[in-house]
Amino acid sequence: MKTKSLLTVSFFTFLLFGFSCHSQVLRKRTTMLMGGRFDISIVAQDSLSAEQNIDSIIAEISRIENLISDWKPTSQVSEVNQNAGIRPVKVDKEVFELTKRALHFSEITHGAFDISFAAMDRIWKFDGSMTEMPTPEAIKKSVEKVGYKNIILDSTNSTIFLKLKGMKIGFGALGEGYATNKCQEMMLAKGIKSGIVNATGDMSVWGTQPNGKPWNIGITNPFHPKDISAILSLKNTAITTSGSYEKFVVFNGKRYSHIINPATGYPATGLCSVTVLGPNAEMANGFSTSAMVLGKKEAVKLLNQFPDYSFLLITDSGKMIKSKNFPKKQLKKHK
């Protein structure tokens, strides 16, 4: 799964080309929220308005963090986890509905995405200290508390119950995607027609640059992180990337990603980067994470069922596979 510990770098760079003097101004700010880096850019009529709206975005993300972050002991999600195997916990409708959507994602991906991944034992080390693979027994044990089918939702009472003691749920980067969606909706409601909220690789993009041109988003080359594989001109879309190029291990010539399959406990193999574009950052994040776990063939099969979304897969060998509706920009193959 893509979690806070699994994806802490931004895979995107937004590039401002052809900037000129216009009546609107662009203001940017970087801050740490939800355990990761947020880069916020707002286009407004004046600097004061832009800065005030960035403040509003930060406040909204902080609000969401205090509701759903499993590492905050006072959050509603932490209360759910603390009562695993004991009793159902009543949560706000917002938390309930997010959990319900995450469960749906778990179902349609057959567990490649699993909201209960938070209970997984961290037996794989990607800091250079691991010299041999964990035993099959240890791998199996590491996921024994993982299983979305053991999560019981009661819509009448707005409760969440984890059937097994030791179970945990966590939204990870899916929560970041949700937060970027909420911030975009809030800005549009306030009349802010252009901006970017980038949460360590989960990005909501709307409107245009002050000069009227689309935002230029650069996708990092997974084999040469200082280079860019493609530049996409975008407006009014979400874009998210899951990748493993910075954290992996190699055993017997096979590359093992730091993104773990929650159903098996084994690292994902075959793909080193997945980029998904579409109308919703939360959904795009779920797709990119699931695709990494599913591998090339099953990922394409899943993503093709959702024509509102487009994708770019990069395999461990450097092959690029993109959907027919992926934005048309020159892509370079890298090894």
mmCIF file of C-alpha atoms in Angstrom:
data_model
loop_
_atom_site.group_PDB
_atom_site.id
_atom_site.type_symbol
_atom_site.label_atom_id
_atom_site.label_comp_id
_atom_site.label_asym_id
_atom_site.label_seq_id
_atom_site.Cartn_x
_atom_site.Cartn_y
_atom_site.Cartn_z
ATOM 1 C CA MET A 1 0.000 0.000 0.000
ATOM 2 C CA LYS A 2 1.067 3.571 -0.413
ATOM 3 C CA THR A 3 1.290 4.962 3.090
ATOM 4 C CA LYS A 4 2.984 7.858 4.772
ATOM 5 C CA SER A 5 6.103 5.811 5.233
ATOM 6 C CA LEU A 6 5.938 4.511 1.709
ATOM 7 C CA LEU A 7 5.550 7.694 -0.295
ATOM 8 C CA THR A 8 7.092 10.799 1.116
ATOM 9 C CA VAL A 9 8.397 12.442 -2.045
ATOM 10 C CA SER A 10 6.563 14.468 -4.599
ATOM 11 C CA PHE A 11 6.620 12.902 -8.046
ATOM 12 C CA PHE A 12 5.534 16.105 -9.720
ATOM 13 C CA THR A 13 7.035 19.444 -10.483
ATOM 14 C CA PHE A 14 4.820 22.231 -11.684
ATOM 15 C CA LEU A 15 6.639 24.505 -14.065
ATOM 16 C CA LEU A 16 5.623 28.084 -14.757
ATOM 17 C CA PHE A 17 6.379 28.962 -18.346
ATOM 18 C CA GLY A 18 5.690 32.188 -20.181
ATOM 19 C CA PHE A 19 4.876 34.174 -17.046
ATOM 20 C CA SER A 20 3.899 37.756 -17.764
ATOM 21 C CA CYS A 21 2.327 40.664 -15.921
ATOM 22 C CA HIS A 22 -1.398 40.145 -15.490
ATOM 23 C CA SER A 23 -4.007 41.415 -13.080
ATOM 24 C CA GLN A 24 -3.951 38.207 -11.088
ATOM 25 C CA VAL A 25 -1.101 37.067 -8.851
ATOM 26 C CA LEU A 26 0.255 33.637 -7.939
ATOM 27 C CA ARG A 27 1.307 32.848 -4.389
ATOM 28 C CA LYS A 28 2.894 29.580 -3.253
ATOM 29 C CA ARG A 29 3.563 28.050 0.143
ATOM 30 C CA THR A 30 5.038 24.749 1.340
ATOM 31 C CA THR A 31 4.059 23.199 4.661
ATOM 32 C CA MET A 32 4.112 19.831 6.439
ATOM 33 C CA LEU A 33 0.688 18.342 7.111
ATOM 34 C CA MET A 34 -0.746 14.823 7.438
ATOM 35 C CA GLY A 35 2.788 13.526 7.863
ATOM 36 C CA GLY A 36 3.917 14.797 4.462
ATOM 37 C CA ARG A 37 4.706 17.827 2.369
ATOM 38 C CA PHE A 38 1.997 20.013 0.876
ATOM 39 C CA ASP A 39 2.793 22.536 -1.876
ATOM 40 C CA ILE A 40 -0.074 24.997 -2.229
ATOM 41 C CA SER A 41 -0.403 27.501 -5.090
ATOM 42 C CA ILE A 42 -3.276 29.962 -5.393
ATOM 43 C CA VAL A 43 -4.083 32.496 -8.121
ATOM 44 C CA ALA A 44 -6.072 35.470 -6.842
ATOM 45 C CA GLN A 45 -6.730 39.149 -7.518
ATOM 46 C CA ASP A 46 -4.122 40.298 -5.013
ATOM 47 C CA SER A 47 -1.407 38.943 -2.716
ATOM 48 C CA LEU A 48 -3.404 39.385 0.478
ATOM 49 C CA SER A 49 -6.360 37.416 -0.853
ATOM 50 C CA ALA A 50 -4.078 34.650 -2.125
ATOM 51 C CA GLU A 51 -2.309 34.336 1.228
ATOM 52 C CA GLN A 52 -5.592 34.322 3.153
ATOM 53 C CA ASN A 53 -6.921 31.526 0.953
ATOM 54 C CA ILE A 54 -3.746 29.509 1.476
ATOM 55 C CA ASP A 55 -4.355 29.940 5.217
ATOM 56 C CA SER A 56 -7.874 28.564 4.699
ATOM 57 C CA ILE A 57 -6.517 25.539 2.834
ATOM 58 C CA ILE A 58 -4.028 24.785 5.604
ATOM 59 C CA ALA A 59 -6.802 25.048 8.196
ATOM 60 C CA GLU A 60 -8.987 22.639 6.201
ATOM 61 C CA ILE A 61 -6.208 20.078 5.807
ATOM 62 C CA SER A 62 -5.479 20.319 9.537
ATOM 63 C CA ARG A 63 -9.161 19.743 10.294
ATOM 64 C CA ILE A 64 -9.202 16.605 8.138
ATOM 65 C CA GLU A 65 -5.930 15.409 9.655
ATOM 66 C CA ASN A 66 -7.373 15.644 13.157
ATOM 67 C CA LEU A 67 -10.342 13.531 12.047
ATOM 68 C CA ILE A 68 -8.696 10.724 10.109
ATOM 69 C CA SER A 69 -4.983 10.471 10.924
ATOM 70 C CA ASP A 70 -4.327 7.111 12.589
ATOM 71 C CA TRP A 71 -1.093 8.420 14.139
ATOM 72 C CA LYS A 72 -2.989 11.081 16.097
ATOM 73 C CA PRO A 73 -4.279 9.358 19.259
ATOM 74 C CA THR A 74 -7.234 11.737 19.581
ATOM 75 C CA SER A 75 -8.582 11.227 16.030
ATOM 76 C CA GLN A 76 -11.785 9.324 15.349
ATOM 77 C CA VAL A 77 -9.868 6.750 13.320
ATOM 78 C CA SER A 78 -7.531 6.135 16.271
ATOM 79 C CA GLU A 79 -10.571 5.561 18.482
ATOM 80 C CA VAL A 80 -11.839 2.997 15.984
ATOM 81 C CA ASN A 81 -8.460 1.233 16.071
ATOM 82 C CA GLN A 82 -8.225 1.335 19.867
ATOM 83 C CA ASN A 83 -11.574 -0.474 20.043
ATOM 84 C CA ALA A 84 -10.802 -3.185 17.504
ATOM 85 C CA GLY A 85 -12.398 -6.450 18.605
ATOM 86 C CA ILE A 86 -14.183 -4.627 21.435
ATOM 87 C CA ARG A 87 -17.012 -2.413 20.201
ATOM 88 C CA PRO A 88 -18.243 -0.312 17.273
ATOM 89 C CA VAL A 89 -17.266 3.362 17.355
ATOM 90 C CA LYS A 90 -19.549 6.183 16.253
ATOM 91 C CA VAL A 91 -17.837 8.581 13.826
ATOM 92 C CA ASP A 92 -18.785 11.719 11.924
ATOM 93 C CA LYS A 93 -20.586 11.188 8.647
ATOM 94 C CA GLU A 94 -17.529 12.520 6.800
ATOM 95 C CA VAL A 95 -15.288 9.819 8.314
ATOM 96 C CA PHE A 96 -17.930 7.146 7.769
ATOM 97 C CA GLU A 97 -18.393 8.007 4.093
ATOM 98 C CA LEU A 98 -14.626 8.125 3.471
ATOM 99 C CA THR A 99 -14.286 4.699 5.097
ATOM 100 C CA LYS A 100 -17.172 3.405 3.003
ATOM 101 C CA ARG A 101 -15.492 4.585 -0.211
ATOM 102 C CA ALA A 102 -12.172 3.081 0.867
ATOM 103 C CA LEU A 103 -13.909 -0.230 1.514
ATOM 104 C CA HIS A 104 -15.469 -0.094 -1.933
ATOM 105 C CA PHE A 105 -11.992 0.425 -3.379
ATOM 106 C CA SER A 106 -10.771 -2.571 -1.416
ATOM 107 C CA GLU A 107 -13.545 -4.636 -2.996
ATOM 108 C CA ILE A 108 -13.098 -3.575 -6.622
ATOM 109 C CA THR A 109 -9.332 -4.155 -6.424
ATOM 110 C CA HIS A 110 -9.805 -7.526 -4.654
ATOM 111 C CA GLY A 111 -7.625 -6.369 -1.797
ATOM 112 C CA ALA A 112 -4.791 -4.808 -3.791
ATOM 113 C CA PHE A 113 -5.909 -1.725 -1.924
ATOM 114 C CA ASP A 114 -6.925 -2.493 1.664
ATOM 115 C CA ILE A 115 -7.886 0.161 4.185
ATOM 116 C CA SER A 116 -6.788 -2.195 6.998
ATOM 117 C CA PHE A 117 -3.168 -2.232 5.763
ATOM 118 C CA ALA A 118 -2.264 -0.143 8.846
ATOM 119 C CA ALA A 119 -2.070 -3.332 10.920
ATOM 120 C CA MET A 120 0.672 -4.806 8.723
ATOM 121 C CA ASP A 121 3.940 -5.699 10.466
ATOM 122 C CA ARG A 122 6.862 -3.768 8.950
ATOM 123 C CA ILE A 123 9.149 -6.751 8.383
ATOM 124 C CA TRP A 124 10.572 -5.486 5.096
ATOM 125 C CA LYS A 125 13.371 -2.934 5.503
ATOM 126 C CA PHE A 126 14.343 -0.601 2.670
ATOM 127 C CA ASP A 127 17.096 1.324 4.428
ATOM 128 C CA GLY A 128 19.914 -0.969 3.287
ATOM 129 C CA SER A 129 19.897 -3.058 6.472
ATOM 130 C CA MET A 130 18.071 -6.110 5.063
ATOM 131 C CA THR A 131 20.470 -8.765 3.721
ATOM 132 C CA GLU A 132 17.987 -11.575 3.095
ATOM 133 C CA MET A 133 14.299 -11.997 2.466
ATOM 134 C CA PRO A 134 11.968 -12.570 5.405
ATOM 135 C CA THR A 135 10.794 -16.157 5.752
ATOM 136 C CA PRO A 136 7.452 -17.172 4.203
ATOM 137 C CA GLU A 137 6.158 -17.752 7.739
ATOM 138 C CA ALA A 138 7.097 -14.229 8.829
ATOM 139 C CA ILE A 139 5.545 -12.740 5.708
ATOM 140 C CA LYS A 140 2.290 -14.610 6.262
ATOM 141 C CA LYS A 141 2.178 -13.555 9.921
ATOM 142 C CA SER A 142 2.821 -9.910 8.996
ATOM 143 C CA VAL A 143 -0.601 -9.592 7.343
ATOM 144 C CA GLU A 144 -2.715 -11.774 9.620
ATOM 145 C CA LYS A 145 -4.543 -8.724 11.013
ATOM 146 C CA VAL A 146 -5.136 -7.278 7.534
ATOM 147 C CA GLY A 147 -8.477 -7.940 5.879
ATOM 148 C CA TYR A 148 -11.091 -5.421 4.794
ATOM 149 C CA LYS A 149 -13.838 -8.050 5.018
ATOM 150 C CA ASN A 150 -13.504 -7.892 8.817
ATOM 151 C CA ILE A 151 -14.642 -4.257 8.874
ATOM 152 C CA ILE A 152 -18.304 -3.765 9.755
ATOM 153 C CA LEU A 153 -20.056 -0.515 8.852
ATOM 154 C CA ASP A 154 -23.421 0.471 10.306
ATOM 155 C CA SER A 155 -24.867 3.309 8.261
ATOM 156 C CA THR A 156 -27.880 3.737 10.578
ATOM 157 C CA ASN A 157 -25.718 4.453 13.610
ATOM 158 C CA SER A 158 -22.681 5.759 11.682
ATOM 159 C CA THR A 159 -20.367 3.268 13.397
ATOM 160 C CA ILE A 160 -17.228 1.400 12.353
ATOM 161 C CA PHE A 161 -16.290 -1.918 13.961
ATOM 162 C CA LEU A 162 -13.083 -3.870 13.418
ATOM 163 C CA LYS A 163 -13.846 -7.495 14.220
ATOM 164 C CA LEU A 164 -10.349 -8.635 15.212
ATOM 165 C CA LYS A 165 -8.236 -7.357 18.065
ATOM 166 C CA GLY A 166 -5.101 -5.735 16.697
ATOM 167 C CA MET A 167 -6.790 -4.617 13.478
ATOM 168 C CA LYS A 168 -6.237 -1.057 12.319
ATOM 169 C CA ILE A 169 -7.500 1.131 9.534
ATOM 170 C CA GLY A 170 -5.590 4.000 7.998
ATOM 171 C CA PHE A 171 -6.158 6.135 4.946
ATOM 172 C CA GLY A 172 -2.532 6.963 4.187
ATOM 173 C CA ALA A 173 -2.203 8.903 0.967
ATOM 174 C CA LEU A 174 -5.853 8.234 0.119
ATOM 175 C CA GLY A 175 -6.580 10.759 2.850
ATOM 176 C CA GLU A 176 -4.280 13.235 1.142
ATOM 177 C CA GLY A 177 -6.214 12.805 -2.078
ATOM 178 C CA TYR A 178 -9.444 13.416 -0.191
ATOM 179 C CA ALA A 179 -7.963 16.540 1.400
ATOM 180 C CA THR A 180 -6.854 17.990 -1.939
ATOM 181 C CA ASN A 181 -10.340 17.429 -3.353
ATOM 182 C CA LYS A 182 -11.951 19.176 -0.390
ATOM 183 C CA CYS A 183 -9.592 22.133 -0.660
ATOM 184 C CA GLN A 184 -10.276 22.545 -4.377
ATOM 185 C CA GLU A 185 -14.034 22.449 -3.771
ATOM 186 C CA MET A 186 -13.679 25.019 -0.998
ATOM 187 C CA MET A 187 -11.632 27.383 -3.187
ATOM 188 C CA LEU A 188 -14.046 27.141 -6.103
ATOM 189 C CA ALA A 189 -16.938 27.892 -3.731
ATOM 190 C CA LYS A 190 -15.061 31.026 -2.625
ATOM 191 C CA GLY A 191 -14.514 32.139 -6.217
ATOM 192 C CA ILE A 192 -10.841 31.133 -6.474
ATOM 193 C CA LYS A 193 -10.799 29.829 -10.015
ATOM 194 C CA SER A 194 -7.149 28.696 -10.260
ATOM 195 C CA GLY A 195 -4.713 26.813 -8.084
ATOM 196 C CA ILE A 196 -2.845 23.643 -7.231
ATOM 197 C CA VAL A 197 -2.826 21.602 -4.041
ATOM 198 C CA ASN A 198 -0.014 19.050 -4.212
ATOM 199 C CA ALA A 199 0.173 16.524 -1.375
ATOM 200 C CA THR A 200 3.386 14.527 -1.870
ATOM 201 C CA GLY A 201 2.268 13.216 -5.229
ATOM 202 C CA ASP A 202 -1.502 13.640 -4.972
ATOM 203 C CA MET A 203 -2.389 16.786 -6.850
ATOM 204 C CA SER A 204 -5.581 18.696 -7.599
ATOM 205 C CA VAL A 205 -5.166 21.192 -10.437
ATOM 206 C CA TRP A 206 -7.814 23.682 -11.498
ATOM 207 C CA GLY A 207 -8.010 26.744 -13.687
ATOM 208 C CA THR A 208 -4.962 28.248 -15.373
ATOM 209 C CA GLN A 209 -1.819 30.215 -14.649
ATOM 210 C CA PRO A 210 -2.212 34.010 -14.359
ATOM 211 C CA ASN A 211 -1.233 34.304 -18.029
ATOM 212 C CA GLY A 212 -4.199 32.115 -19.019
ATOM 213 C CA LYS A 213 -2.103 29.097 -19.984
ATOM 214 C CA PRO A 214 -2.586 25.611 -18.489
ATOM 215 C CA TRP A 215 -0.407 24.442 -15.632
ATOM 216 C CA ASN A 216 2.672 22.545 -16.779
ATOM 217 C CA ILE A 217 3.180 19.437 -14.664
ATOM 218 C CA GLY A 218 6.426 17.506 -14.946
ATOM 219 C CA ILE A 219 6.464 13.768 -14.168
ATOM 220 C CA THR A 220 9.700 12.535 -12.612
ATOM 221 C CA ASN A 221 11.745 9.975 -14.502
ATOM 222 C CA PRO A 222 11.863 7.019 -12.055
ATOM 223 C CA PHE A 223 15.300 5.914 -13.285
ATOM 224 C CA HIS A 224 16.863 9.379 -13.163
ATOM 225 C CA PRO A 225 14.966 11.290 -10.442
ATOM 226 C CA LYS A 226 16.589 14.595 -11.349
ATOM 227 C CA ASP A 227 15.115 14.358 -14.859
ATOM 228 C CA ILE A 228 11.547 14.640 -16.113
ATOM 229 C CA SER A 229 9.923 11.915 -18.216
ATOM 230 C CA ALA A 230 7.095 14.079 -19.519
ATOM 231 C CA ILE A 231 5.545 17.514 -19.209
ATOM 232 C CA LEU A 232 1.766 17.664 -19.277
ATOM 233 C CA SER A 233 -0.296 20.821 -19.790
ATOM 234 C CA LEU A 234 -3.241 20.432 -17.446
ATOM 235 C CA LYS A 235 -6.230 22.235 -16.014
ATOM 236 C CA ASN A 236 -9.197 21.011 -14.005
ATOM 237 C CA THR A 237 -7.927 17.534 -13.188
ATOM 238 C CA ALA A 238 -6.365 15.426 -10.486
ATOM 239 C CA ILE A 239 -3.050 13.703 -11.059
ATOM 240 C CA THR A 240 -1.329 11.238 -8.753
ATOM 241 C CA THR A 241 1.703 8.987 -8.965
ATOM 242 C CA SER A 242 2.732 5.960 -6.938
ATOM 243 C CA GLY A 243 6.310 4.812 -7.353
ATOM 244 C CA SER A 244 9.050 2.696 -5.882
ATOM 245 C CA TYR A 245 12.199 3.991 -7.478
ATOM 246 C CA GLU A 246 13.711 5.373 -4.269
ATOM 247 C CA LYS A 247 13.004 2.458 -1.938
ATOM 248 C CA PHE A 248 13.488 -1.117 -3.077
ATOM 249 C CA VAL A 249 15.647 -4.183 -2.515
ATOM 250 C CA VAL A 250 17.052 -6.740 -4.946
ATOM 251 C CA PHE A 251 17.272 -10.448 -4.105
ATOM 252 C CA ASN A 252 18.437 -13.057 -6.623
ATOM 253 C CA GLY A 253 18.254 -10.467 -9.381
ATOM 254 C CA LYS A 254 14.598 -9.564 -8.691
ATOM 255 C CA ARG A 255 13.575 -6.054 -7.695
ATOM 256 C CA TYR A 256 11.150 -5.775 -4.756
ATOM 257 C CA SER A 257 9.248 -2.500 -4.280
ATOM 258 C CA HIS A 258 8.656 -0.869 -0.898
ATOM 259 C CA ILE A 259 4.940 -0.902 -1.732
ATOM 260 C CA ILE A 260 3.595 -4.057 -0.094
ATOM 261 C CA ASN A 261 0.695 -6.174 -1.312
ATOM 262 C CA PRO A 262 -1.623 -6.154 1.723
ATOM 263 C CA ALA A 263 -3.182 -9.474 0.699
ATOM 264 C CA THR A 264 0.082 -11.426 0.562
ATOM 265 C CA GLY A 265 2.664 -9.428 2.519
ATOM 266 C CA TYR A 266 5.054 -9.537 -0.431
ATOM 267 C CA PRO A 267 6.385 -6.380 -2.123
ATOM 268 C CA ALA A 268 4.974 -5.292 -5.453
ATOM 269 C CA THR A 269 7.083 -6.171 -8.484
ATOM 270 C CA GLY A 270 7.024 -5.326 -12.185
ATOM 271 C CA LEU A 271 6.107 -1.643 -12.109
ATOM 272 C CA CYS A 272 8.258 1.188 -10.792
ATOM 273 C CA SER A 273 5.841 4.064 -11.436
ATOM 274 C CA VAL A 274 2.121 4.559 -12.047
ATOM 275 C CA THR A 275 0.568 7.931 -12.910
ATOM 276 C CA VAL A 276 -3.211 8.336 -13.016
ATOM 277 C CA LEU A 277 -5.221 11.381 -14.111
ATOM 278 C CA GLY A 278 -8.917 11.959 -13.616
ATOM 279 C CA PRO A 279 -11.633 14.075 -12.033
ATOM 280 C CA ASN A 280 -11.024 12.989 -8.425
ATOM 281 C CA ALA A 281 -7.696 12.888 -6.523
ATOM 282 C CA GLU A 282 -8.959 10.375 -3.980
ATOM 283 C CA MET A 283 -9.958 7.935 -6.723
ATOM 284 C CA ALA A 284 -6.797 8.587 -8.722
ATOM 285 C CA ASN A 285 -4.710 7.800 -5.649
ATOM 286 C CA GLY A 286 -6.555 4.542 -5.048
ATOM 287 C CA PHE A 287 -5.994 3.542 -8.663
ATOM 288 C CA SER A 288 -2.280 4.384 -8.696
ATOM 289 C CA THR A 289 -1.622 2.513 -5.445
ATOM 290 C CA SER A 290 -3.641 -0.518 -6.559
ATOM 291 C CA ALA A 291 -1.972 -0.609 -9.961
ATOM 292 C CA MET A 292 1.484 -0.830 -8.374
ATOM 293 C CA VAL A 293 0.338 -3.874 -6.396
ATOM 294 C CA LEU A 294 -1.597 -5.523 -9.225
ATOM 295 C CA GLY A 295 1.198 -5.349 -11.797
ATOM 296 C CA LYS A 296 1.028 -4.449 -15.468
ATOM 297 C CA LYS A 297 -1.602 -6.849 -16.815
ATOM 298 C CA GLU A 298 -4.138 -6.612 -13.993
ATOM 299 C CA ALA A 299 -3.573 -2.877 -13.572
ATOM 300 C CA VAL A 300 -4.460 -2.186 -17.199
ATOM 301 C CA LYS A 301 -7.503 -4.411 -16.865
ATOM 302 C CA LEU A 302 -8.714 -2.486 -13.789
ATOM 303 C CA LEU A 303 -8.003 1.006 -15.093
ATOM 304 C CA ASN A 304 -9.630 0.370 -18.465
ATOM 305 C CA GLN A 305 -12.942 -0.093 -16.625
ATOM 306 C CA PHE A 306 -12.908 3.608 -15.674
ATOM 307 C CA PRO A 307 -12.747 5.695 -18.879
ATOM 308 C CA ASP A 308 -12.842 9.002 -16.969
ATOM 309 C CA TYR A 309 -9.309 8.208 -15.828
ATOM 310 C CA SER A 310 -6.123 7.915 -17.889
ATOM 311 C CA PHE A 311 -2.848 6.304 -16.916
ATOM 312 C CA LEU A 312 0.850 5.925 -17.588
ATOM 313 C CA LEU A 313 2.634 2.812 -16.305
ATOM 314 C CA ILE A 314 6.423 2.479 -16.314
ATOM 315 C CA THR A 315 7.775 -1.039 -15.877
ATOM 316 C CA ASP A 316 10.964 -2.057 -14.100
ATOM 317 C CA SER A 317 12.580 -2.437 -17.531
ATOM 318 C CA GLY A 318 11.643 1.113 -18.564
ATOM 319 C CA LYS A 319 8.732 0.276 -20.858
ATOM 320 C CA MET A 320 5.928 2.857 -20.912
ATOM 321 C CA ILE A 321 2.302 1.772 -21.196
ATOM 322 C CA LYS A 322 -0.299 4.494 -21.483
ATOM 323 C CA SER A 323 -4.029 4.589 -21.984
ATOM 324 C CA LYS A 324 -5.455 5.904 -25.232
ATOM 325 C CA ASN A 325 -6.843 8.954 -23.444
ATOM 326 C CA PHE A 326 -3.580 9.888 -21.690
ATOM 327 C CA PRO A 327 -2.658 13.528 -22.454
ATOM 328 C CA LYS A 328 -0.684 13.701 -25.670
ATOM 329 C CA LYS A 329 2.823 14.762 -24.833
ATOM 330 C CA GLN A 330 6.108 13.373 -26.005
ATOM 331 C CA LEU A 331 7.212 10.614 -23.639
ATOM 332 C CA LYS A 332 10.745 9.305 -23.490
ATOM 333 C CA LYS A 333 11.680 5.742 -22.645
ATOM 334 C CA HIS A 334 14.344 5.541 -19.952
ATOM 335 C CA LYS A 335 16.418 2.726 -18.570
#
